[in-house]
Coordinates of C-alpha atoms and ligand atoms in Angstrom, one line a residue:
M18 CA -3.0 -15.7 60.3
T19 CA -3.5 -18.9 58.4
L20 CA -0.3 -19.3 56.5
K21 CA 0.6 -20.2 60.1
N22 CA 2.1 -23.9 59.6
K23 CA 1.1 -24.3 56.4
K24 CA 3.7 -26.3 54.3
I25 CA 4.6 -25.2 51.5
L26 CA 7.2 -26.8 48.7
I27 CA 8.9 -24.3 45.9
I28 CA 10.2 -25.9 43.4
I29 CA 13.0 -23.6 42.0
G30 CA 13.0 -23.1 38.0
G31 CA 16.6 -22.0 36.2
G32 CA 15.7 -18.2 35.2
I33 CA 17.2 -15.0 36.6
A34 CA 14.2 -14.2 38.7
A35 CA 15.3 -17.6 40.8
Y36 CA 17.2 -14.8 43.5
K37 CA 13.6 -13.8 44.1
S38 CA 12.8 -17.1 45.9
L39 CA 14.9 -15.9 48.6
D40 CA 12.9 -13.0 49.1
L41 CA 9.5 -14.9 49.1
I42 CA 11.3 -17.1 52.0
R43 CA 11.9 -14.9 53.8
L44 CA 8.9 -14.0 54.1
L45 CA 7.7 -17.1 54.8
K46 CA 9.2 -18.3 57.0
K47 CA 8.5 -14.7 59.0
N48 CA 5.3 -15.8 59.0
H49 CA 5.6 -19.0 60.3
V50 CA 5.3 -21.4 57.5
E51 CA 6.9 -24.3 56.7
V52 CA 9.1 -24.3 53.8
R53 CA 10.7 -26.7 51.8
T54 CA 12.6 -26.6 48.3
I55 CA 13.5 -28.2 45.7
L56 CA 16.7 -27.2 43.2
T57 CA 16.6 -27.5 39.8
K58 CA 19.7 -27.9 38.1
S59 CA 19.3 -24.7 36.1
G60 CA 17.9 -23.1 39.2
R61 CA 21.6 -23.7 40.4
E62 CA 22.8 -21.5 37.8
F63 CA 21.4 -18.3 40.5
V64 CA 21.0 -19.8 44.0
T65 CA 22.8 -21.8 46.0
P66 CA 21.7 -25.4 47.8
L67 CA 23.3 -23.3 50.9
S68 CA 21.5 -19.9 50.7
L69 CA 18.4 -21.8 50.7
S70 CA 19.6 -24.4 53.1
T71 CA 19.7 -21.6 55.1
L72 CA 16.5 -19.6 55.0
T73 CA 14.3 -23.1 55.4
K74 CA 16.8 -24.4 58.2
S75 CA 16.4 -27.8 56.3
K76 CA 17.2 -29.7 52.9
T77 CA 17.7 -28.1 49.9
F78 CA 15.8 -31.8 47.5
E79 CA 17.9 -31.8 44.1
N80 CA 18.1 -35.1 42.8
I81 CA 15.5 -37.8 41.8
F82 CA 18.1 -40.5 42.5
D83 CA 20.0 -39.0 45.7
S84 CA 19.8 -42.2 48.0
E85 CA 19.6 -39.7 50.9
S86 CA 17.2 -37.8 50.4
E87 CA 15.2 -41.0 48.9
A88 CA 16.0 -42.4 52.2
E89 CA 15.4 -39.2 54.0
I90 CA 12.1 -38.6 52.3
D91 CA 10.5 -39.7 49.2
H92 CA 9.5 -37.6 46.2
I93 CA 6.3 -38.7 46.3
A94 CA 5.8 -37.8 50.0
L95 CA 8.0 -34.7 49.3
S96 CA 4.8 -33.8 47.8
R97 CA 2.5 -35.0 49.9
W98 CA 4.0 -33.4 52.7
A99 CA 3.1 -29.9 51.2
D100 CA 0.0 -28.3 52.0
I101 CA 0.3 -26.4 47.7
I102 CA 3.6 -26.1 45.7
L103 CA 5.1 -23.3 44.2
V104 CA 7.1 -23.3 40.8
I105 CA 9.4 -19.7 41.0
P106 CA 10.3 -18.8 38.4
T107 CA 8.4 -21.0 35.9
T108 CA 10.6 -20.9 33.2
A109 CA 8.7 -21.2 29.0
N110 CA 11.1 -24.6 29.1
F111 CA 9.6 -25.9 31.9
M112 CA 6.1 -24.8 30.9
S113 CA 6.8 -26.6 28.1
K114 CA 8.1 -30.1 29.9
L115 CA 4.6 -29.9 32.2
S116 CA 2.2 -29.5 29.5
L117 CA 3.8 -32.6 28.2
G118 CA 3.7 -34.7 31.1
K119 CA 7.4 -35.4 31.5
A120 CA 9.4 -36.8 34.5
E121 CA 12.6 -36.5 34.4
D122 CA 14.1 -34.5 37.3
L123 CA 12.8 -34.5 40.9
A124 CA 10.9 -31.7 39.9
T125 CA 9.0 -32.6 37.3
T126 CA 8.7 -35.7 39.2
V127 CA 7.1 -34.8 41.4
L128 CA 4.8 -32.0 39.9
L129 CA 3.1 -35.6 38.1
A130 CA 2.8 -37.4 41.5
A131 CA 0.8 -33.9 43.1
D132 CA -2.6 -34.1 44.8
K133 CA -2.2 -30.4 45.8
D134 CA -3.2 -27.3 43.5
I135 CA 0.6 -25.8 42.1
I136 CA 1.4 -22.5 41.2
L137 CA 3.6 -21.8 38.5
V138 CA 4.8 -18.4 38.4
P139 CA 6.1 -17.2 34.7
A140 CA 9.2 -15.1 34.2
M141 CA 10.4 -15.0 31.2
N142 CA 10.5 -11.9 27.4
V143 CA 8.1 -11.1 26.4
R144 CA 8.9 -12.8 23.2
M145 CA 8.9 -16.3 24.5
W146 CA 5.5 -15.6 26.8
L147 CA 3.4 -14.3 23.8
H148 CA 5.4 -17.2 21.7
K149 CA 1.9 -19.5 20.2
A150 CA 4.3 -22.2 21.2
T151 CA 4.2 -21.1 25.2
Q152 CA 0.6 -19.7 25.1
S153 CA -0.8 -23.1 24.1
N154 CA 0.9 -24.9 26.4
L155 CA -0.6 -22.5 29.3
K156 CA -4.0 -23.4 27.9
I157 CA -3.1 -26.6 27.9
L158 CA -1.3 -26.4 31.9
Q159 CA -4.3 -24.0 32.4
D160 CA -6.7 -27.2 31.2
F161 CA -5.0 -29.2 33.4
G162 CA -5.6 -27.6 36.3
Y163 CA -2.7 -25.6 37.5
L164 CA -2.8 -22.2 39.0
F165 CA -1.2 -19.2 37.8
I166 CA 1.0 -16.1 39.4
G167 CA 1.2 -13.5 36.7
P168 CA 3.2 -12.6 34.8
E169 CA 2.9 -9.0 35.2
K170 CA 3.9 -6.7 33.1
G171 CA 7.8 -4.7 32.9
E172 CA 10.5 -4.3 32.4
M173 CA 12.4 -6.9 32.2
A174 CA 16.6 -8.6 32.9
C175 CA 17.4 -8.3 29.7
G176 CA 15.8 -5.2 28.9
E177 CA 13.2 -5.3 27.3
F178 CA 9.3 -4.5 28.6
G179 CA 5.9 -6.4 28.0
E180 CA 4.4 -9.1 29.5
G181 CA 6.5 -11.7 30.9
K182 CA 8.1 -10.4 34.1
M183 CA 7.7 -13.0 37.1
S184 CA 5.5 -11.0 40.1
S185 CA 6.9 -9.8 43.0
P186 CA 7.6 -12.1 46.4
R187 CA 4.8 -9.4 47.4
Q188 CA 2.6 -9.9 44.9
I189 CA 3.4 -13.8 45.6
F190 CA 3.2 -14.0 49.3
S191 CA -0.3 -12.1 49.0
Y192 CA -1.9 -14.8 46.5
L193 CA -1.1 -17.3 49.2
K194 CA -3.0 -15.9 52.3
N195 CA -5.6 -14.7 49.7
Y196 CA -5.4 -19.0 48.5
F197 CA -5.4 -20.1 52.9
D198 CA -7.8 -17.5 54.4
K199 CA -10.7 -17.9 51.6
K200 CA -10.0 -22.4 52.0
N201 CA -10.0 -21.4 55.8
I202 CA -13.4 -19.7 55.7
V203 CA -15.0 -22.0 53.5
K204 CA -14.3 -25.0 55.7
E205 CA -14.8 -23.3 58.9
R206 CA -18.4 -22.1 58.1
N207 CA -19.2 -25.6 56.0
L208 CA -20.4 -23.6 52.7
K209 CA -22.6 -25.8 51.0
A210 CA -23.6 -25.1 46.5
L211 CA -26.3 -26.6 44.5
V212 CA -25.9 -27.1 41.1
T213 CA -28.4 -28.2 38.3
A214 CA -27.6 -29.6 35.2
G215 CA -28.5 -31.5 32.1
P216 CA -32.1 -31.8 30.5
T217 CA -35.2 -32.5 31.9
R218 CA -37.7 -35.5 29.6
E219 CA -41.2 -34.5 29.9
Y220 CA -42.9 -38.0 29.3
I221 CA -45.9 -37.1 26.9
D222 CA -46.7 -41.4 27.8
P223 CA -44.2 -44.6 29.0
I224 CA -41.4 -44.4 26.0
R225 CA -42.1 -40.8 24.5
Y226 CA -41.3 -37.6 26.0
I227 CA -40.0 -34.1 24.9
S228 CA -36.7 -32.7 25.9
N229 CA -33.0 -30.8 24.6
E230 CA -29.9 -31.7 23.3
S231 CA -28.3 -30.7 26.4
S232 CA -25.5 -33.0 27.7
G233 CA -24.5 -31.2 30.8
K234 CA -21.4 -30.8 30.0
Q235 CA -20.8 -27.1 31.5
G236 CA -23.2 -28.2 35.1
Y237 CA -21.3 -31.1 35.9
E238 CA -17.9 -29.3 35.6
I239 CA -18.7 -26.3 38.4
A240 CA -20.1 -28.8 40.6
I241 CA -16.3 -30.6 39.8
A242 CA -14.5 -26.9 40.4
L243 CA -17.0 -25.8 43.7
S244 CA -16.0 -28.5 45.4
K245 CA -12.1 -27.8 44.3
L246 CA -12.6 -25.2 46.4
G247 CA -13.7 -27.3 49.3
I248 CA -17.6 -26.5 49.5
K249 CA -20.1 -29.3 49.9
T250 CA -21.8 -29.2 46.2
T251 CA -24.6 -31.4 45.3
L252 CA -25.0 -32.0 41.4
I253 CA -29.0 -32.5 41.1
T254 CA -28.8 -33.7 37.3
G255 CA -31.9 -34.7 34.1
P256 CA -31.0 -37.4 32.3
S257 CA -26.6 -37.0 31.2
K258 CA -24.2 -39.7 29.3
L259 CA -21.5 -38.0 31.9
A260 CA -20.3 -40.0 34.5
P261 CA -21.4 -39.2 38.2
P262 CA -18.1 -37.4 39.6
K263 CA -16.4 -37.8 42.5
G264 CA -16.9 -37.0 45.8
I265 CA -19.4 -35.1 44.8
K266 CA -23.9 -35.5 45.6
V267 CA -25.2 -36.5 42.6
K268 CA -29.3 -37.1 42.6
K269 CA -30.3 -38.2 39.1
I270 CA -34.2 -36.8 38.4
I271 CA -36.1 -36.9 35.1
S272 CA -38.7 -34.4 34.6
A273 CA -38.6 -30.9 35.8
D274 CA -41.0 -31.3 39.0
E275 CA -38.7 -34.0 40.1
M276 CA -35.6 -31.4 39.9
L277 CA -37.7 -28.8 41.4
N278 CA -38.3 -31.4 44.6
E279 CA -34.6 -32.3 45.1
V280 CA -33.6 -28.4 45.2
K281 CA -35.9 -28.1 46.9
K282 CA -34.6 -30.8 49.8
T283 CA -31.5 -29.7 49.0
L284 CA -32.3 -26.2 50.6
P285 CA -30.5 -24.0 52.6
V286 CA -27.0 -23.6 50.5
D287 CA -24.6 -20.8 50.3
L288 CA -25.0 -21.2 46.6
A289 CA -26.8 -22.1 43.8
V290 CA -26.1 -22.5 40.2
C291 CA -28.8 -23.1 37.4
T292 CA -27.3 -24.5 34.3
A293 CA -30.3 -27.2 33.2
A294 CA -32.3 -26.3 30.9
V295 CA -35.1 -27.4 32.4
A296 CA -37.8 -28.3 29.6
D297 CA -40.7 -25.2 29.9
F298 CA -43.7 -27.0 29.8
K299 CA -45.1 -30.4 29.8
P300 CA -47.6 -32.8 28.7
A301 CA -50.8 -31.6 30.5
E302 CA -51.4 -35.0 31.0
K303 CA -49.0 -38.0 30.1
S304 CA -50.7 -41.7 29.3
K305 CA -50.4 -44.5 31.1
N306 CA -49.9 -46.6 28.5
K307 CA -48.1 -46.0 25.2
I308 CA -50.6 -44.4 23.1
K309 CA -51.6 -46.8 19.8
K310 CA -51.8 -44.5 16.5
K311 CA -54.4 -45.5 15.9
K312 CA -56.6 -44.9 18.4
L313 CA -55.3 -41.7 18.5
N314 CA -55.6 -38.4 17.0
F315 CA -52.1 -37.2 17.3
K316 CA -52.3 -33.8 15.6
S317 CA -51.8 -31.7 19.0
I318 CA -50.7 -32.0 22.9
N319 CA -52.3 -29.9 25.5
F320 CA -49.2 -28.8 27.2
I321 CA -48.8 -26.5 30.9
K322 CA -46.0 -24.6 32.3
N323 CA -42.9 -25.7 34.0
S324 CA -42.1 -24.3 37.1
D325 CA -39.4 -22.6 36.9
I326 CA -36.3 -23.9 39.0
L327 CA -34.1 -20.7 39.3
D328 CA -37.4 -18.4 39.7
F329 CA -37.6 -20.7 42.4
L330 CA -34.9 -19.6 44.0
S331 CA -34.0 -16.1 43.4
K332 CA -37.8 -15.6 44.4
N333 CA -37.4 -18.7 48.3
N334 CA -37.8 -15.6 50.9
R335 CA -37.3 -17.8 53.8
N336 CA -34.7 -19.7 52.6
R337 CA -32.2 -18.0 48.9
P338 CA -29.2 -19.0 48.9
Q339 CA -26.4 -16.0 49.1
I340 CA -25.6 -16.5 45.4
V341 CA -28.3 -17.6 42.9
A342 CA -26.6 -17.4 39.2
G343 CA -28.3 -18.9 36.0
F344 CA -27.3 -19.5 32.7
S345 CA -29.3 -17.5 29.9
A346 CA -29.0 -20.2 26.2
E347 CA -29.8 -17.5 23.7
T348 CA -29.6 -17.6 19.4
K349 CA -30.2 -13.7 19.4
N350 CA -29.3 -10.0 21.6
V351 CA -27.8 -12.8 23.7
I352 CA -26.4 -9.8 26.2
K353 CA -30.2 -8.0 25.9
N354 CA -32.5 -11.2 26.6
S355 CA -30.0 -12.4 29.4
T356 CA -30.0 -9.1 31.4
Q357 CA -33.6 -9.3 30.9
K358 CA -34.3 -12.5 32.0
M359 CA -31.9 -11.5 35.0
K360 CA -34.0 -8.9 35.7
D361 CA -37.1 -11.0 35.4
K362 CA -36.0 -14.1 37.4
N363 CA -33.7 -11.7 40.1
C364 CA -30.8 -13.9 40.5
D365 CA -28.3 -12.5 41.7
L366 CA -25.5 -13.4 38.4
I367 CA -26.5 -14.7 34.9
F368 CA -23.7 -16.7 32.9
A369 CA -24.8 -16.3 28.5
N370 CA -24.5 -18.8 25.7
D371 CA -25.6 -17.6 22.7
V372 CA -26.2 -21.7 22.1
S373 CA -26.1 -20.4 17.9
K374 CA -23.2 -21.8 17.4
K375 CA -22.2 -25.0 17.1
E376 CA -18.4 -24.8 17.9
I377 CA -19.9 -23.4 21.7
G378 CA -22.6 -24.1 23.9
F379 CA -24.9 -27.5 24.0
N380 CA -23.2 -30.7 23.4
S381 CA -19.5 -28.7 22.9
D382 CA -17.0 -29.4 24.8
F383 CA -16.4 -25.2 24.4
N384 CA -17.9 -22.6 25.8
K385 CA -18.5 -18.9 25.2
V386 CA -19.7 -17.0 28.7
S387 CA -20.9 -13.1 29.2
M388 CA -21.3 -12.9 33.0
I389 CA -23.6 -9.9 33.8
D390 CA -24.4 -8.9 37.8
Q391 CA -27.5 -6.2 38.2
K392 CA -25.0 -3.8 38.7
G393 CA -25.1 -4.0 34.2
N394 CA -20.8 -5.0 34.9
I395 CA -20.5 -7.3 31.8
K396 CA -17.2 -9.7 32.3
I397 CA -16.8 -12.3 29.0
L398 CA -15.2 -15.5 29.6
P399 CA -13.6 -15.6 26.1
K400 CA -13.6 -19.3 24.3
N401 CA -11.6 -22.6 26.7
K402 CA -12.5 -25.6 27.6
K403 CA -15.8 -26.0 30.0
S404 CA -13.5 -27.4 32.4
F405 CA -11.5 -24.4 32.4
I406 CA -14.6 -21.6 32.4
A407 CA -15.9 -23.6 35.3
N408 CA -13.1 -23.0 37.4
K409 CA -13.4 -19.0 36.0
I410 CA -17.4 -18.9 37.5
A411 CA -16.5 -20.9 40.7
Q412 CA -13.8 -18.5 41.6
I413 CA -16.5 -15.9 40.4
L414 CA -18.8 -17.0 42.7
L415 CA -17.0 -17.6 45.6
D416 CA -15.6 -14.4 45.2
K417 CA -18.8 -12.9 45.3
L418 CA -19.8 -14.9 48.1
F419 CA -16.9 -13.3 50.8
D420 CA -17.7 -9.7 49.0
D421 CA -21.2 -9.3 49.5
R422 CA -19.8 -11.0 53.8
N423 CA -17.5 -9.0 53.0
I424 CA -15.1 -11.3 54.2
N425 CA -11.6 -10.2 53.0
Ligands
CTP11 N1 -34.6 -22.5 34.4 C1 -35.3 -22.9 35.4 N2 -35.9 -23.4 35.3 C2 -36.8 -23.5 34.2 C3 -36.7 -23.0 32.8 C4 -35.6 -22.4 33.0 O1 -33.9 -23.5 36.1 N3 -38.0 -23.9 34.6 C5 -33.3 -21.4 35.0 C6 -32.1 -22.4 33.8 O2 -31.7 -23.3 34.6 C7 -31.4 -21.3 33.1 C8 -32.2 -20.0 33.9 O3 -34.0 -20.0 33.9 O4 -30.5 -21.0 34.4 C9 -32.6 -19.3 32.1 O5 -33.1 -20.8 31.2 P1 -33.4 -20.1 29.6 O6 -33.7 -21.6 29.0 O7 -32.0 -19.5 29.5 O8 -34.9 -19.3 29.2 P2 -35.8 -20.0 29.7 O9 -35.7 -19.0 30.8 O10 -36.5 -21.0 29.6 O11 -36.7 -18.8 28.7 P3 -36.4 -18.3 27.5 O12 -37.1 -20.7 26.8 O13 -37.7 -17.9 26.9 O14 -35.5 -18.5 26.9

């Protein structure tokens, strides 16, 4: 049981759903989870420190300026102690404070100082949830990396019906179990991934080359997201202005041939994601010296095809990664052409990009992709920051890996 001995810090927010936190704590304690709680000032209107302490068998923390609590365990240590932090219920007001990065009480200070995953469990009236301000805060918080459970659709305490109802203690418990199960398996099995990113350059002579507009952003973000899931990730990147992400092995290459060589050296891996905009062709000959304009009739250059790295990975019988995913840059018939590309190259999934749209794709911070799989399923990941799309993609890839290995 992967929840056994896990340390969960629960922050109780100020909403009527706060009473459900008691059921969740009971469920967690029954499963041998260590629980500590922070009770916010408004949370105190709904549950008492005594009921929390009775269930957790530990002190309920309330006040950042409480010298006794700070002496026992300070607010930084409290956030370091936890394996994960949960805010239940998360109100609209609390989301707003977090999106501004406030540190005005113990709860917000602990969250700002946290180095662990934080899960928000929203509960509010449907209008409050759907309000543009809350939806915009949701996007900001997702971009900061906060995870969300719910909210669900249903009848609310106020009698209205809609999205905003807090997930049940059972649903929260299942989410936590799944979260730790997956972390455990990733670690136990020492899962590895490789990501190709950026453009390649194909030199004509020592100073001239052909290349493309790719910035590498989406690939870098996917490598970061996979690594955050605990997967040992190698990023193989063409020339990019982006700083190498911390904690990830980065191999810098220039040409498509070099990228293929590094990919071969990095195998075996469990997951491969090809986001690189690899040049399809290279000059048949590269001149050793700068080509002088007077000497050369520069009307044409002979090109030869580069190897297709995605194709190589997908059809590699000896060392095929269990999941191979590609990207597809198209300007028309995006789904049809991308599906064909996936079939031709035999990869498991392809993420289709419409690169004719300036506000998404190459060089932009935003993206919108359609995930297509071999069964013909299509899932649209709506326009969002590339970091957000990357987290979704990493999760899809990990889920697929687990499904294929029948890990539940
Ligand atoms: N790809 C690759 N090696 C190549 C060319 C492409 O690994 N030599 C990969 C890309 O990283 C991407 C996928 O193949 O995951 C599709 O790339 P894309 O540029 O969309 O298509 P191409 O296969 O190059 O075909 P076309 O240019 O005709 O659209």
